[in-house]
Tab-separated table of C-alpha atoms in Angstrom:
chain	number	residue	atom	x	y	z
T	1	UNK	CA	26.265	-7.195	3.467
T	2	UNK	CA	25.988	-3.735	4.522
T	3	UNK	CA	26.872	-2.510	1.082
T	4	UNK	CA	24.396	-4.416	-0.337
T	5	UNK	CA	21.335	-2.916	1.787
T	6	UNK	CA	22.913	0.671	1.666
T	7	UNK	CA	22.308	0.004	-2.095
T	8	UNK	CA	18.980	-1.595	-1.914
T	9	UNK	CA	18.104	1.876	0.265
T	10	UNK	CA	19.132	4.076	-2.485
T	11	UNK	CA	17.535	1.911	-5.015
T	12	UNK	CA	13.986	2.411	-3.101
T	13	UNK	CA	14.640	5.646	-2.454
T	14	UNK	CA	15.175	7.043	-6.037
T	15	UNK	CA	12.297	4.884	-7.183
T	16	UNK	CA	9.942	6.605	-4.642
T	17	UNK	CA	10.721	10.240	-5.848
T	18	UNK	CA	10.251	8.913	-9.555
T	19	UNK	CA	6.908	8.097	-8.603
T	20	UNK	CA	6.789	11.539	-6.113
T	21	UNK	CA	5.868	9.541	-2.761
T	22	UNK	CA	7.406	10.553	0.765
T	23	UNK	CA	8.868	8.590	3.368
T	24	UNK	CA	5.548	9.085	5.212
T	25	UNK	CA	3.445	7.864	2.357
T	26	UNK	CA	5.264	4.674	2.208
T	27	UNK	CA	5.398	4.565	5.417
T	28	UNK	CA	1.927	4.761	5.440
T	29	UNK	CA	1.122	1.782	3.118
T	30	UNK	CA	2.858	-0.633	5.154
T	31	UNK	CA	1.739	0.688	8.583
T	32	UNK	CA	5.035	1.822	9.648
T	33	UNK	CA	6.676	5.062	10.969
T	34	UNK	CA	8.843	7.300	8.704
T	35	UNK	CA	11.704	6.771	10.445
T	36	UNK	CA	11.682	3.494	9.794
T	37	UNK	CA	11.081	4.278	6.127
T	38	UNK	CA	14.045	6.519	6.647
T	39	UNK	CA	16.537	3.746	8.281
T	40	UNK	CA	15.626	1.187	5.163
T	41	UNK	CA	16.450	3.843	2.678
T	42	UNK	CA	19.846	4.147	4.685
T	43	UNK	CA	20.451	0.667	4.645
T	44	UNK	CA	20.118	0.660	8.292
T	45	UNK	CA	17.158	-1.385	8.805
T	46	UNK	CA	16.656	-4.414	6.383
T	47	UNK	CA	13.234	-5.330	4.890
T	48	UNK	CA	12.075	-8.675	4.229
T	49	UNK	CA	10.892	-10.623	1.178
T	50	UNK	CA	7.273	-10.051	0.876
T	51	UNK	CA	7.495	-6.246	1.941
T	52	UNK	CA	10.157	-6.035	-1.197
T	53	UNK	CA	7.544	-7.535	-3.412
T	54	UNK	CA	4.544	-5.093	-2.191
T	55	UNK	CA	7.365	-1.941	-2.019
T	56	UNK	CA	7.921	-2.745	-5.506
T	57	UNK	CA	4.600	-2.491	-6.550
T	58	UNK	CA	3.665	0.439	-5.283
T	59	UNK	CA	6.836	1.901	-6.698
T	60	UNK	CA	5.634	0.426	-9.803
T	61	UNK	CA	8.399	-1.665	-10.527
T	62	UNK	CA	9.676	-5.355	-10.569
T	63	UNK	CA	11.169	-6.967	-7.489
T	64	UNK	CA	14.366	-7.026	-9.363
T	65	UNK	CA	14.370	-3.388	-10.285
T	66	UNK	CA	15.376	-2.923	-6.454
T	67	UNK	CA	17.781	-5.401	-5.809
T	68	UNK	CA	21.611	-4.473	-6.657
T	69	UNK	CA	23.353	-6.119	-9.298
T	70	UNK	CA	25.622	-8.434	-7.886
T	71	UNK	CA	28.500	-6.547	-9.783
T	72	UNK	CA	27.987	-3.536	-7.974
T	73	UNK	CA	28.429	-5.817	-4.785
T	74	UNK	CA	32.205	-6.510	-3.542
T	75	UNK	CA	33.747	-9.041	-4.351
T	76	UNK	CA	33.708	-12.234	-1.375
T	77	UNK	CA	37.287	-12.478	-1.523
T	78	UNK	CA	37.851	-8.771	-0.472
T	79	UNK	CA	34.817	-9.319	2.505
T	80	UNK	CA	37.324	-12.168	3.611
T	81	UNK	CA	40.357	-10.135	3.170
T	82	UNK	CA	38.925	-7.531	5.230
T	83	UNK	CA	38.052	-9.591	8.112
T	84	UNK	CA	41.217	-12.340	7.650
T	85	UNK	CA	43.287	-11.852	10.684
T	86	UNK	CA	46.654	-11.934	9.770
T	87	UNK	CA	48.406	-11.926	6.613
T	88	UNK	CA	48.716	-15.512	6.373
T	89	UNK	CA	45.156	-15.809	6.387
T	90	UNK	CA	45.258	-13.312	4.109
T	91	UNK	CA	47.545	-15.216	1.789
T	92	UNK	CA	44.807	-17.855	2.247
T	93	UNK	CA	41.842	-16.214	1.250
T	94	UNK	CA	43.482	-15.084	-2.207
T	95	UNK	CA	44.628	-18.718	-3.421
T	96	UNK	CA	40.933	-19.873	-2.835
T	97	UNK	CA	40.128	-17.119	-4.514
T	98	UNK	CA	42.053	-17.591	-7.708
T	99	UNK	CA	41.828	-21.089	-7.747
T	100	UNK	CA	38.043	-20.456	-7.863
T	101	UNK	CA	38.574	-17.747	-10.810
T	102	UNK	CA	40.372	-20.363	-13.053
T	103	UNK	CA	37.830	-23.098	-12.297
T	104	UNK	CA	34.764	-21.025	-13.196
């Protein structure tokens, strides 16, 4: 999850220099401060739905031009292996995993 709004920030971020706006101007059009600005670009602070859609255009793009291809996203079977508490568990995660592989 983080990974995916760290993304999302850079995404915003290089598609606000392309169009030569600051952190303040943005900031500006939604009626926020810069540092907020700042802590989306960073993947810090999410943003919701409809401020996507306006964000995009004023960065003159679609919606989908700023979300991350799933692809670039890790995979949910590492997420769970991260966070599986033993190796058993472990174990667990990757049989669901492949199973899941050969039936798609």
């Amino acid at each position: 999850e983080q990974r995916f709004y760290q993304r999302l920030g850079e995404l915003i971020r290089k598609r606000r220099k392309g169009r030569d706006l600051t952190q303040q101007g943005i900031a500006e059009l939604f009626g926020l401060n810069r540092t907020t600005v700042v802590n989306i670009e960073k993947g810090r602070q999410r943003i919701s739905v409809h401020q996507l859609v306006i964000l995009a255009g004023h960065l003159g793009c679609a919606t989908e031009e700023l979300i991350p291809p799933m692809e670039e996203m890790q995979d949910l079977s590492d997420v769970l292996q991260e966070k599986a508490p033993d190796d058993r568990a472990r174990s667990f995660v990757s049989e669901i995993a492949a199973a899941s592989k050969q039936s798609s």
